[in-house]
Coordinates of C-alpha atoms (C1' of nucleotides) in Angstrom, one line a residue:
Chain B
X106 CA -2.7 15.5 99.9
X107 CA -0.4 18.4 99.9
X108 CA 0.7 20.9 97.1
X109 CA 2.3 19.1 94.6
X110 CA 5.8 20.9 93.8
X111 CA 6.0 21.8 90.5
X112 CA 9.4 23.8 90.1
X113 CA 12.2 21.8 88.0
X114 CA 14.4 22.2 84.6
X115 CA 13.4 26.2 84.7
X116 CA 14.9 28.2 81.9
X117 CA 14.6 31.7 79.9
X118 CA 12.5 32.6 77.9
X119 CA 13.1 31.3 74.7
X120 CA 12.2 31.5 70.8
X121 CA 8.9 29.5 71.5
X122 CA 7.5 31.7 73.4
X123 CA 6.2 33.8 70.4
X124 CA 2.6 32.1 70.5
X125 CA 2.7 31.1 73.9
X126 CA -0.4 32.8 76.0
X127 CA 1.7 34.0 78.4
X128 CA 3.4 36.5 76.2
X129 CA 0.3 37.4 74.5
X130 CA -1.4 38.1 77.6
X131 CA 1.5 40.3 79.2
X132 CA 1.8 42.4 76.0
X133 CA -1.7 42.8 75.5
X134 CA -1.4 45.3 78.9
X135 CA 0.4 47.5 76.3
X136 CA 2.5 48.4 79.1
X137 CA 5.5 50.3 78.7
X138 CA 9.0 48.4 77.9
X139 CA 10.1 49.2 81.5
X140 CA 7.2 47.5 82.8
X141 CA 7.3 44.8 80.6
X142 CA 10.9 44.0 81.5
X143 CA 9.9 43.9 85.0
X144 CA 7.1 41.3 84.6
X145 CA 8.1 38.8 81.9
X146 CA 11.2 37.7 84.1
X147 CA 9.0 36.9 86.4
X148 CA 7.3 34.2 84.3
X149 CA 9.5 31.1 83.6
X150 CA 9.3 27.6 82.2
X151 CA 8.7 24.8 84.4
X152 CA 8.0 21.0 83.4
X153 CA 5.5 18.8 85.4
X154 CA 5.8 14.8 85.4
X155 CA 2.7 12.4 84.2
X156 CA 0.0 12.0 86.7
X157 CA 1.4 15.2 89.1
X158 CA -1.1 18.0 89.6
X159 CA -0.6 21.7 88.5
X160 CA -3.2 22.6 91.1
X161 CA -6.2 21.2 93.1
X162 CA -10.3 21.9 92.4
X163 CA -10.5 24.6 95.9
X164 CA -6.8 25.3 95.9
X165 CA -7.1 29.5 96.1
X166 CA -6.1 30.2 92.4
X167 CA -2.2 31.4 92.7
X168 CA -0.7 31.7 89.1
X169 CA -2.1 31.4 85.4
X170 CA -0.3 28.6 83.6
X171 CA 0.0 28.8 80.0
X172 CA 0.6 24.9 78.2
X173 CA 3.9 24.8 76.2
X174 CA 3.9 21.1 76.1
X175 CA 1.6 18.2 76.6
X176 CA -2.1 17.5 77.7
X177 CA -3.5 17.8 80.8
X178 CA -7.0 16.9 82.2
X179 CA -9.5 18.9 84.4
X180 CA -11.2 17.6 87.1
X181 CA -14.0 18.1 89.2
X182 CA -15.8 16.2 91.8
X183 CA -19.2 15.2 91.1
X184 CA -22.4 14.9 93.7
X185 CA -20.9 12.1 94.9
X186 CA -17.4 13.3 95.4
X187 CA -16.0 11.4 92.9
X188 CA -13.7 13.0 90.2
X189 CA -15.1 13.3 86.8
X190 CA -12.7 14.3 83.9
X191 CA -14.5 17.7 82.4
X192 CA -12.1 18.4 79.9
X193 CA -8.5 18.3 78.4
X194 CA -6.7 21.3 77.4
X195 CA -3.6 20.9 75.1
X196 CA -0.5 23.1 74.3
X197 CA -1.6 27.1 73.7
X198 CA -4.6 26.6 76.7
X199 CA -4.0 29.1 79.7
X200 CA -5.2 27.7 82.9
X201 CA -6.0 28.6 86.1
X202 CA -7.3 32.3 84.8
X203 CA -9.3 32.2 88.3
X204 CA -5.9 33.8 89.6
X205 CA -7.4 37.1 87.7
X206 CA -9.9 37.6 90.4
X207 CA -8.2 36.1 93.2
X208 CA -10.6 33.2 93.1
X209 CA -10.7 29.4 93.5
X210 CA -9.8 26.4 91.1
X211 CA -13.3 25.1 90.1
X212 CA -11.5 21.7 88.8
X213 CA -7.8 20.0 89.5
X214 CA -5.4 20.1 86.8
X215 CA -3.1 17.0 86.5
X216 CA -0.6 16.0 83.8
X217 CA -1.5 13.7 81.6
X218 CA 1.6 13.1 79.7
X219 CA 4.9 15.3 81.0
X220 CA 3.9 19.0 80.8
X221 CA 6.0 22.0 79.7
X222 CA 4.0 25.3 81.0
X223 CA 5.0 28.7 81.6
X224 CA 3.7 30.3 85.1
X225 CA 2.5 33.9 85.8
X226 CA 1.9 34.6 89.4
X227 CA -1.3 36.1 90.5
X228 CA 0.3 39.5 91.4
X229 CA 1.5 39.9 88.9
X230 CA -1.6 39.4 86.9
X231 CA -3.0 41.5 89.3
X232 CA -0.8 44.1 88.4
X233 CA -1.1 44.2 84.9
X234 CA -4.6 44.3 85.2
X235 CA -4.4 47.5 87.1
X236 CA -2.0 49.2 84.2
X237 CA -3.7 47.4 81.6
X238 CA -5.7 49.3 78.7
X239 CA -8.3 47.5 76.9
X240 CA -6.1 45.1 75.0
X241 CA -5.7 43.1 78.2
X242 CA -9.4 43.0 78.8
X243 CA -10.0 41.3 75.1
X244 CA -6.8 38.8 75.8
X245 CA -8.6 37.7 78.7
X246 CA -12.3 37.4 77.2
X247 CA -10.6 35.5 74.1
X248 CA -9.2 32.7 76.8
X249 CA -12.4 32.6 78.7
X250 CA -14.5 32.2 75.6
X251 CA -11.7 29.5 74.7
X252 CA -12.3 27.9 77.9
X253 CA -16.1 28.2 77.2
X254 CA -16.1 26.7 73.9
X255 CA -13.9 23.5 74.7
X256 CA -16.6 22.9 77.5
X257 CA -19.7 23.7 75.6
X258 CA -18.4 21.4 72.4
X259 CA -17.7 18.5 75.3
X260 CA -21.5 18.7 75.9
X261 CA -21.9 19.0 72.1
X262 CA -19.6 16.1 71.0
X263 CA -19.3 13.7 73.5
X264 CA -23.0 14.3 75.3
X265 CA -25.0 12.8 72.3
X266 CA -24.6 10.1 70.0
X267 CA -24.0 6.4 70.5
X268 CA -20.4 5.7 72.8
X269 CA -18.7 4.6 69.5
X270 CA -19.7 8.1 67.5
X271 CA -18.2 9.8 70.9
X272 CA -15.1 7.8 71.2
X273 CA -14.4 8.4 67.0
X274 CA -14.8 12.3 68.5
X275 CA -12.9 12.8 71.2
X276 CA -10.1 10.8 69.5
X277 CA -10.1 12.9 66.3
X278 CA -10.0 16.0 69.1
X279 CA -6.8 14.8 70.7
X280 CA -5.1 14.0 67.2
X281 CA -2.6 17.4 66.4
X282 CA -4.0 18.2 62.8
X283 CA -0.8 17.9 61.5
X284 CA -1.2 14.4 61.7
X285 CA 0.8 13.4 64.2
X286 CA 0.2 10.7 66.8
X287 CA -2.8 11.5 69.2
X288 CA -2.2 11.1 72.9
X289 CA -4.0 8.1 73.4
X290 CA -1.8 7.3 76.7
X291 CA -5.2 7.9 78.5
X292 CA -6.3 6.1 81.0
X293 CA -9.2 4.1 79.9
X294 CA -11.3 5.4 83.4
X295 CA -10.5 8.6 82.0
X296 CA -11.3 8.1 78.6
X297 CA -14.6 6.3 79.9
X298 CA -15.2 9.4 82.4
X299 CA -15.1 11.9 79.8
X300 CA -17.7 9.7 77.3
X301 CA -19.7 8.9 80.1
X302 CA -19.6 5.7 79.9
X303 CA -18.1 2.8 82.0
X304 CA -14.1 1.2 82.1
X305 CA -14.8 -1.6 80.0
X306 CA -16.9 -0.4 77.6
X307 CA -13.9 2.2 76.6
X308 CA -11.8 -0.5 76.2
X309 CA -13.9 -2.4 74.4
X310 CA -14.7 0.1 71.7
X311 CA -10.8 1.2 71.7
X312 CA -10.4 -2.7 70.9
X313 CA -13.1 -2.8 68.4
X314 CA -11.3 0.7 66.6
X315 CA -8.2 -1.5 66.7
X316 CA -9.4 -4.5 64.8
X317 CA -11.0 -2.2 62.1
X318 CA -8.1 -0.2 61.7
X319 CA -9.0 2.8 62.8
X320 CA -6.3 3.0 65.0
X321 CA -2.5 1.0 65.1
X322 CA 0.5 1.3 66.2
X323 CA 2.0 0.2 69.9
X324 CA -0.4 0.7 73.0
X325 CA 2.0 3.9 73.9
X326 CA 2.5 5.6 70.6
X327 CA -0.5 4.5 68.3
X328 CA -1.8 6.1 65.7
X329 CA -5.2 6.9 64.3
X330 CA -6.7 7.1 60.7
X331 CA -8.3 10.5 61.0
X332 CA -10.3 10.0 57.6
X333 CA -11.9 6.6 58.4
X334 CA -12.5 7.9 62.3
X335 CA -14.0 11.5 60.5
X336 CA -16.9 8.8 59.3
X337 CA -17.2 7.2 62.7
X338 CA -17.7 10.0 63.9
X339 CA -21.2 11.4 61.9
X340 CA -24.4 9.3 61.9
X341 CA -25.9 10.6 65.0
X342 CA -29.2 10.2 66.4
X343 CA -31.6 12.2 68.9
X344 CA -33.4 15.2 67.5
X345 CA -34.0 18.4 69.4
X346 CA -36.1 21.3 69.6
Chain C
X638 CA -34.3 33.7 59.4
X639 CA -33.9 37.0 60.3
X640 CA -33.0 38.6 63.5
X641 CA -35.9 38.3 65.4
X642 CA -37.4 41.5 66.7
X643 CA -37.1 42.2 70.7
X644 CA -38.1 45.3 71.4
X645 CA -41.5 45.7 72.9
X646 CA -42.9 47.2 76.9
X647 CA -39.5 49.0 77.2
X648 CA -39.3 50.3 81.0
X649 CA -37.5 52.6 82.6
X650 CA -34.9 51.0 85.3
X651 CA -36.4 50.2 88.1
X652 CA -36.1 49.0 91.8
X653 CA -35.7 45.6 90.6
X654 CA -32.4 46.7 88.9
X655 CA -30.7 46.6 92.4
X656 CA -29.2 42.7 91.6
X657 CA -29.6 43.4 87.9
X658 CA -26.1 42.2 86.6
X659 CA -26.0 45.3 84.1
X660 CA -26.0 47.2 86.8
X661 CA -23.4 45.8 88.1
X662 CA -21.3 45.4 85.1
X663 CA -21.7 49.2 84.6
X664 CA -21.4 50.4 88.4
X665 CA -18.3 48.0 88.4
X666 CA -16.6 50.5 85.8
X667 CA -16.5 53.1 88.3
X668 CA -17.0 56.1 86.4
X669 CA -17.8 59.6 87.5
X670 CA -21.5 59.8 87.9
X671 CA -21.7 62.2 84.9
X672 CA -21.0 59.5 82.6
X673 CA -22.9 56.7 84.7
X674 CA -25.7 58.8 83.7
X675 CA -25.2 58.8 80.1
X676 CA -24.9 54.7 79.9
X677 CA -27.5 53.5 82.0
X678 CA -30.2 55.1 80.5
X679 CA -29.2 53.7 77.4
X680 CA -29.9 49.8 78.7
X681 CA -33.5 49.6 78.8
X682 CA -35.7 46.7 79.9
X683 CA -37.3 44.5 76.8
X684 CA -39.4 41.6 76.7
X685 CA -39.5 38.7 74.5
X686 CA -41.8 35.5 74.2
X687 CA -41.6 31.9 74.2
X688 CA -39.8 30.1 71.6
X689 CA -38.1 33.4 70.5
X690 CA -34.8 33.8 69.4
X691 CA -32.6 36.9 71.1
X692 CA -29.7 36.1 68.9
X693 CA -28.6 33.6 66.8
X694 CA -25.3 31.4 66.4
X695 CA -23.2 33.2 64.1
X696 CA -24.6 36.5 64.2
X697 CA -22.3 39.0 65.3
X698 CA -22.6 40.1 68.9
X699 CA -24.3 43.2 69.3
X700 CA -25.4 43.4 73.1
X701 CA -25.1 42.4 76.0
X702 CA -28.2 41.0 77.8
X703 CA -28.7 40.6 81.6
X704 CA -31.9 38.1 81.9
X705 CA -34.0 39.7 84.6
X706 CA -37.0 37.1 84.5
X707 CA -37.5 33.4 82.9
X708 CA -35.3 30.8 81.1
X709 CA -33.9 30.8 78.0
X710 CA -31.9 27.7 76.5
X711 CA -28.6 27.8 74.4
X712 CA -28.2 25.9 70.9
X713 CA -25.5 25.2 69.6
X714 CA -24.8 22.9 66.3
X715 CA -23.2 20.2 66.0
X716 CA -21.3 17.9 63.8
X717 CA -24.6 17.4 61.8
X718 CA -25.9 20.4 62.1
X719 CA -29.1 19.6 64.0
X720 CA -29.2 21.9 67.3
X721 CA -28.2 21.2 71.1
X722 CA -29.1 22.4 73.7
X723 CA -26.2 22.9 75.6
X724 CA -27.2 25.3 78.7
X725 CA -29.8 26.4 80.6
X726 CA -29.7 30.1 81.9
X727 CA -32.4 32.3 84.4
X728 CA -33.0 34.9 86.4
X729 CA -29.5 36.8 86.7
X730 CA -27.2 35.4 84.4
X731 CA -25.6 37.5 82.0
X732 CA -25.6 36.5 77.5
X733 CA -23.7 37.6 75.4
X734 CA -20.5 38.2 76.8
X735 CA -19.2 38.0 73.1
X736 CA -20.5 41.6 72.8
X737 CA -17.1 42.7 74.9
X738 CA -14.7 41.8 72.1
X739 CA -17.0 42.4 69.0
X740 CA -16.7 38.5 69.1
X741 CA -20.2 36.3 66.9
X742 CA -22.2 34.4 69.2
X743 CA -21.1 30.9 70.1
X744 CA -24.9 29.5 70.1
X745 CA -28.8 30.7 69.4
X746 CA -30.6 31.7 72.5
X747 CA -34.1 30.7 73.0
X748 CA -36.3 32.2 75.4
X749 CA -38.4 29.0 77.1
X750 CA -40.7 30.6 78.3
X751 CA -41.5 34.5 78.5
X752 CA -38.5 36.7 79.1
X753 CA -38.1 40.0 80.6
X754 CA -34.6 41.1 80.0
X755 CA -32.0 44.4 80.2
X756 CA -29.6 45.0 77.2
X757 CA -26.1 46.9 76.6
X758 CA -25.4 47.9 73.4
X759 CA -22.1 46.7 72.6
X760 CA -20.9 50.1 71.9
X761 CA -21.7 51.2 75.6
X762 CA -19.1 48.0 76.8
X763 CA -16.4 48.9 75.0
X764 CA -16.8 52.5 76.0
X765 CA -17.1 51.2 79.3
X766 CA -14.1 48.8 78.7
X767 CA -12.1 51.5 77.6
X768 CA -12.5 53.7 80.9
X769 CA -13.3 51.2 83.1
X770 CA -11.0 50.3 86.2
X771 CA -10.1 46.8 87.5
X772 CA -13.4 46.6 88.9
X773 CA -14.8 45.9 85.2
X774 CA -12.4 43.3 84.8
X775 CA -13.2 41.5 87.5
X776 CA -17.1 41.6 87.1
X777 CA -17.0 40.6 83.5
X778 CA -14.7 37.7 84.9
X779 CA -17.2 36.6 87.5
X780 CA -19.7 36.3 84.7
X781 CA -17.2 34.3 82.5
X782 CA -16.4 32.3 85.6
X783 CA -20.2 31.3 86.1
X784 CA -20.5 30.7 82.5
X785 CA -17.8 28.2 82.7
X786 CA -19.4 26.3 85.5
X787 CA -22.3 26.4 84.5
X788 CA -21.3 24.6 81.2
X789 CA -19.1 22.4 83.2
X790 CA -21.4 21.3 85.5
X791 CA -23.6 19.9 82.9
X792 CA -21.1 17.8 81.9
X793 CA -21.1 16.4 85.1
X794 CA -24.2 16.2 86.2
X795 CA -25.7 15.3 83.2
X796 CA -22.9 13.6 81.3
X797 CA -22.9 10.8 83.7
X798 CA -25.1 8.0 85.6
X799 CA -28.5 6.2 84.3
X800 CA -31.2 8.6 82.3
X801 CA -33.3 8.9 85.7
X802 CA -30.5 10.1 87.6
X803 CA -29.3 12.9 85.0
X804 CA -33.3 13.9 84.5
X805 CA -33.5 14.2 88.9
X806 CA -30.4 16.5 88.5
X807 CA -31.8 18.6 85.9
X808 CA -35.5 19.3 87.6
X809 CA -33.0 20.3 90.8
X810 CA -31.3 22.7 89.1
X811 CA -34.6 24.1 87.3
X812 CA -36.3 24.5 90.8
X813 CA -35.7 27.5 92.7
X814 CA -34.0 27.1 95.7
X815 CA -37.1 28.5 97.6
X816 CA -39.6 25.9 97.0
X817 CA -41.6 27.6 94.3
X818 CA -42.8 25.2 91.0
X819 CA -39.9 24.4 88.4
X820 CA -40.0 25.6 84.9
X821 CA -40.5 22.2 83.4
X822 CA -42.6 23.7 80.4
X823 CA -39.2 22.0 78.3
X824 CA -40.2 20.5 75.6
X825 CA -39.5 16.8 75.9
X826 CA -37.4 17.2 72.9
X827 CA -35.2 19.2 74.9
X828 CA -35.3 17.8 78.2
X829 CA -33.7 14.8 75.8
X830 CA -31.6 16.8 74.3
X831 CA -30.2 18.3 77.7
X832 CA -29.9 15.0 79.3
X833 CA -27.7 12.9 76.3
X834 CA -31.6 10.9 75.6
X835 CA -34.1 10.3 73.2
X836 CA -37.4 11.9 73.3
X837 CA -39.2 9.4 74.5
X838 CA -37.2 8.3 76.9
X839 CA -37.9 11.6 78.6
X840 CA -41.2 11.3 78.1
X841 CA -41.3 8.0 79.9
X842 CA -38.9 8.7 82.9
X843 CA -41.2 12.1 83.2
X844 CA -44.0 9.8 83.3
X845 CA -42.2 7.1 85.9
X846 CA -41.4 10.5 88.0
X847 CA -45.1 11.5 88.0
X848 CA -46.5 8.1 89.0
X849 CA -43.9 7.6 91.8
X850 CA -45.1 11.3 93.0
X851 CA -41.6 12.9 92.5
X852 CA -43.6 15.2 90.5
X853 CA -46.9 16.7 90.3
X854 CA -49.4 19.1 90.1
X855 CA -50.6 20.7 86.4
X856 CA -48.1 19.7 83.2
X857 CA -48.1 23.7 83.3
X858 CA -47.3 23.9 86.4
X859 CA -45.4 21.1 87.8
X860 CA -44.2 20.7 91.3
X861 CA -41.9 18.6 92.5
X862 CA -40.4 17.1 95.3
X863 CA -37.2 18.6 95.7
X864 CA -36.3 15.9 98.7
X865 CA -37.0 12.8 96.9
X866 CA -35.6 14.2 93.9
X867 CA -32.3 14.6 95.6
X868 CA -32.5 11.0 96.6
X869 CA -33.0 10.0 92.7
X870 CA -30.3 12.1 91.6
X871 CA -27.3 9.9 93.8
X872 CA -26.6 6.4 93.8
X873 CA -24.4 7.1 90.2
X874 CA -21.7 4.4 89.2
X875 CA -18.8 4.2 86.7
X876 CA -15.2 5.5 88.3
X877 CA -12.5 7.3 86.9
X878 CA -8.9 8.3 87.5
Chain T
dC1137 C1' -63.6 23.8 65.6
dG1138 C1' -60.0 21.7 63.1
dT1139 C1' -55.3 21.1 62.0
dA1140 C1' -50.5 20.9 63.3
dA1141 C1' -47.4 20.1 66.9
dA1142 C1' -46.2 17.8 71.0
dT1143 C1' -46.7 13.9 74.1
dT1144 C1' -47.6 9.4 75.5
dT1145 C1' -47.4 4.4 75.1
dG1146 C1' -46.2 -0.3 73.1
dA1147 C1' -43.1 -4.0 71.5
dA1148 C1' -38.9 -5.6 69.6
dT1149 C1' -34.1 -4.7 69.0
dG1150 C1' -29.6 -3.4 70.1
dG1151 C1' -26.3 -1.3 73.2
dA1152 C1' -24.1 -0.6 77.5
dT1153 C1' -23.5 -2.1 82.3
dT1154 C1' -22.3 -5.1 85.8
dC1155 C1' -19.8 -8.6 88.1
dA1156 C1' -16.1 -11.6 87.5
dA1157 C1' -11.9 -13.5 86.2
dA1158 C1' -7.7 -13.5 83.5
dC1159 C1' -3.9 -11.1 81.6
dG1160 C1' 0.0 -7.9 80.9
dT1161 C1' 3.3 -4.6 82.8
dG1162 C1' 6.0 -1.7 85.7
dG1163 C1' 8.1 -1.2 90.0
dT1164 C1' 10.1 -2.6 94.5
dG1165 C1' 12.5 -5.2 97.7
dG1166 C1' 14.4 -9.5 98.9
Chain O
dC321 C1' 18.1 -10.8 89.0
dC322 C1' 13.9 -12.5 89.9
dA323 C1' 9.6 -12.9 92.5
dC324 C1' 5.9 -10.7 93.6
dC325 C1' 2.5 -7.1 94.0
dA326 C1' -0.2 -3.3 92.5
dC327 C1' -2.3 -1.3 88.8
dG328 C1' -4.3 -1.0 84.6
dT329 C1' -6.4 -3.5 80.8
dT330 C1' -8.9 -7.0 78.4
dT331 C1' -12.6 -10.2 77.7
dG332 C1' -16.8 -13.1 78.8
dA333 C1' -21.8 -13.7 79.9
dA334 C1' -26.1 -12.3 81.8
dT335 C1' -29.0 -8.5 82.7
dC336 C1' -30.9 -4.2 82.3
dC337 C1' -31.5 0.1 80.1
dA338 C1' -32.4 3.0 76.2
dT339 C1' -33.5 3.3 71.3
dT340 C1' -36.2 2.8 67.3
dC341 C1' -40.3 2.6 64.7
dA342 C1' -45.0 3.0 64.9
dA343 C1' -49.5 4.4 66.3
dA344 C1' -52.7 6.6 69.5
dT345 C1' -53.7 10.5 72.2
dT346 C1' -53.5 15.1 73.9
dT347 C1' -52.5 19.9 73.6
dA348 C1' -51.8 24.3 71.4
dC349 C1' -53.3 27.8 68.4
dG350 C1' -55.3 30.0 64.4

DNA sequence: CGTAAATTTGAATGGATTCAAACGTGGTGG
DNA sequence: CCACCACGTTTGAATCCATTCAAATTTACG
């Protein structure tokens, strides 16, 4: 019920931090190197274990957390209360940006796999926004849109189409490009929740993508071929206006 | 192809501008009155007709647009290139957000039905931006904000549950809180392509709602029956996490 | 008034859901 | 250390829902 905690493992700020939103977001405030000294201490690196929550959908929105490592899945209830997963954000996403206004969490964030995320209390946000010349304004708008985007291309990609064409989507989404392994520890509720479709029929199609090959490799680290699932992934259906 | 053309009936501002989320974008920038006085003047009051475009996908973002009266729906490509619709926006809601950071424009928007509408150069925002206090922040923000949700509540509400359910959500949200007739002019095509469907299979549930007297009333001018509609809309299924 | 666009309806097919039961797996305590 | 339990996953079989293709009908608009 309660908070969870999420300090542990803190440490400086380190060489990674160069793309990391965080730092893009407190230098975009242009602020002067006094000022920046003040606030980037302020911001450290925490870790979060699998299944934890950053923060909770009506939680008032405390901090902006930037992903350093690791997925994590929103939530949010639907009009029956129940929790419906309405998107996954991956390393580079900044969440919580509802701390800019002081506002609420619209969803609950948990961990899907262990987390690495940096942490930038509201004041401090706050702050900066008060300093802040127009470069922090366009930071902001550029992670909003983000935010926008990965929602509108959930309706997009995983809203139409037959479950298989979804599934072949949302697992080429959560495949690095590099070509690494995708994170394919979900949950199959989740994976069902965020294809709308039941439990077992997201196991039966990850089954199905198993026999043809499309994906191998052990139930914890598997593997994908992203060509093959590329092709599962066209042939849609439904017109429109 | 081109741009379509939107100027027409310009008006000066009026009493109506008093909820008018220009207005509020621009008071929010607390300027001196001097130079409130030189932007406002400069937003005028167009009107556009059914089934025309006020931007496109792709085009770069010129304006900002405030909708003052009607619907318009958002298109958005995808991995086929045949449009979605992937939102719904009235009376209030703010387009074009884009126009802050001389971003392109994430999807076409279509006016459903007769549109009467304020617009910002892009020129004036960033002017604004540039001046503005934290108060412009946080308006732009709350529009983001109510972007986000908006988008993310379709995915709920119209990502999950049987066809029927997801179509009793959608005439909810399209009828006004205060009783008054929905806008259910929607083409079927895009009432399917809202709701994850085929055509027809609006078509039919439209029908099934008409015969069981959920609906009513002229195909114009439909009414509906917000109760029993909200009784449709529940009774959803699969779980998740 | 006549054509094009949008809607409605039918019938057969295929896909997804539900309920149910079996299976694996990780963790805890005896 | 093993038994056991909780949890997640897999699979089956029947049912129901939605799609597809096709044709008829209505509506919009020049």
């Amino acid at each position: 019920m309660g908070l969870d905690l999420c300090q542990s493992a803190q440490m400086a700020h380190d060489l990674r931090c160069a793309g990391c939103p965080v730092q893009r977001i407190v230098r975009s405030a242009a602020l002067p190197a006094s000022s920046f000294d003040q606030v980037l201490p302020r911001s450290q690196t925490f870790t979060l274990s699998a299944k934890r929550a950053l923060y909770r959908e009506g939680d008032p929105a405390e901090a902006l957390y930037a992903l350093r490592r690791g997925w994590a899945k929103l939530l949010r209830k639907d009009e029956n209360g129940k929790p419906r997963v309405v998107g996954l954000l991956g390393a580079g996403s900044a969440l919580g940006l509802e701390a800019v206004t002081r506002g609420v969490h619209r969803h609950t964030a948990v961990a899907v796999e262990p987390l690495e995320f940096c942490r930038v209390p509201g004041a401090v946000l706050r702050q900066l926004r008060s300093v802040a010349g127009p470069g922090f304004v366009d930071e902001l708008a550029r992670h909003w849109q983000a935010h926008l985007d990965e929602a509108e291309s959930m309706v997009v990609s995983l809203g139409n189409g037959t479950a298989e064409q979804r599934l072949a989507r949302l697992l080429l989404k959560l495949a690095p490009a590099d070509g690494e392994n995708p994170c394919v520890s979900l949950l199959r509720s989740d994976l069902g929740s965020l294809l709308g479709v039941s439990m077992e029929t997201a196991s039966r199609l990850m089954a199905r993508f198993r026999r043809s090959g499309l994906i191998d490799g052990t139930r914890r680290r598997p593997q994908c071929d992203a060509e093959r699932l590329r092709r599962a992934a066209c042939g849609s259906a439904n017109e429109s206006s």
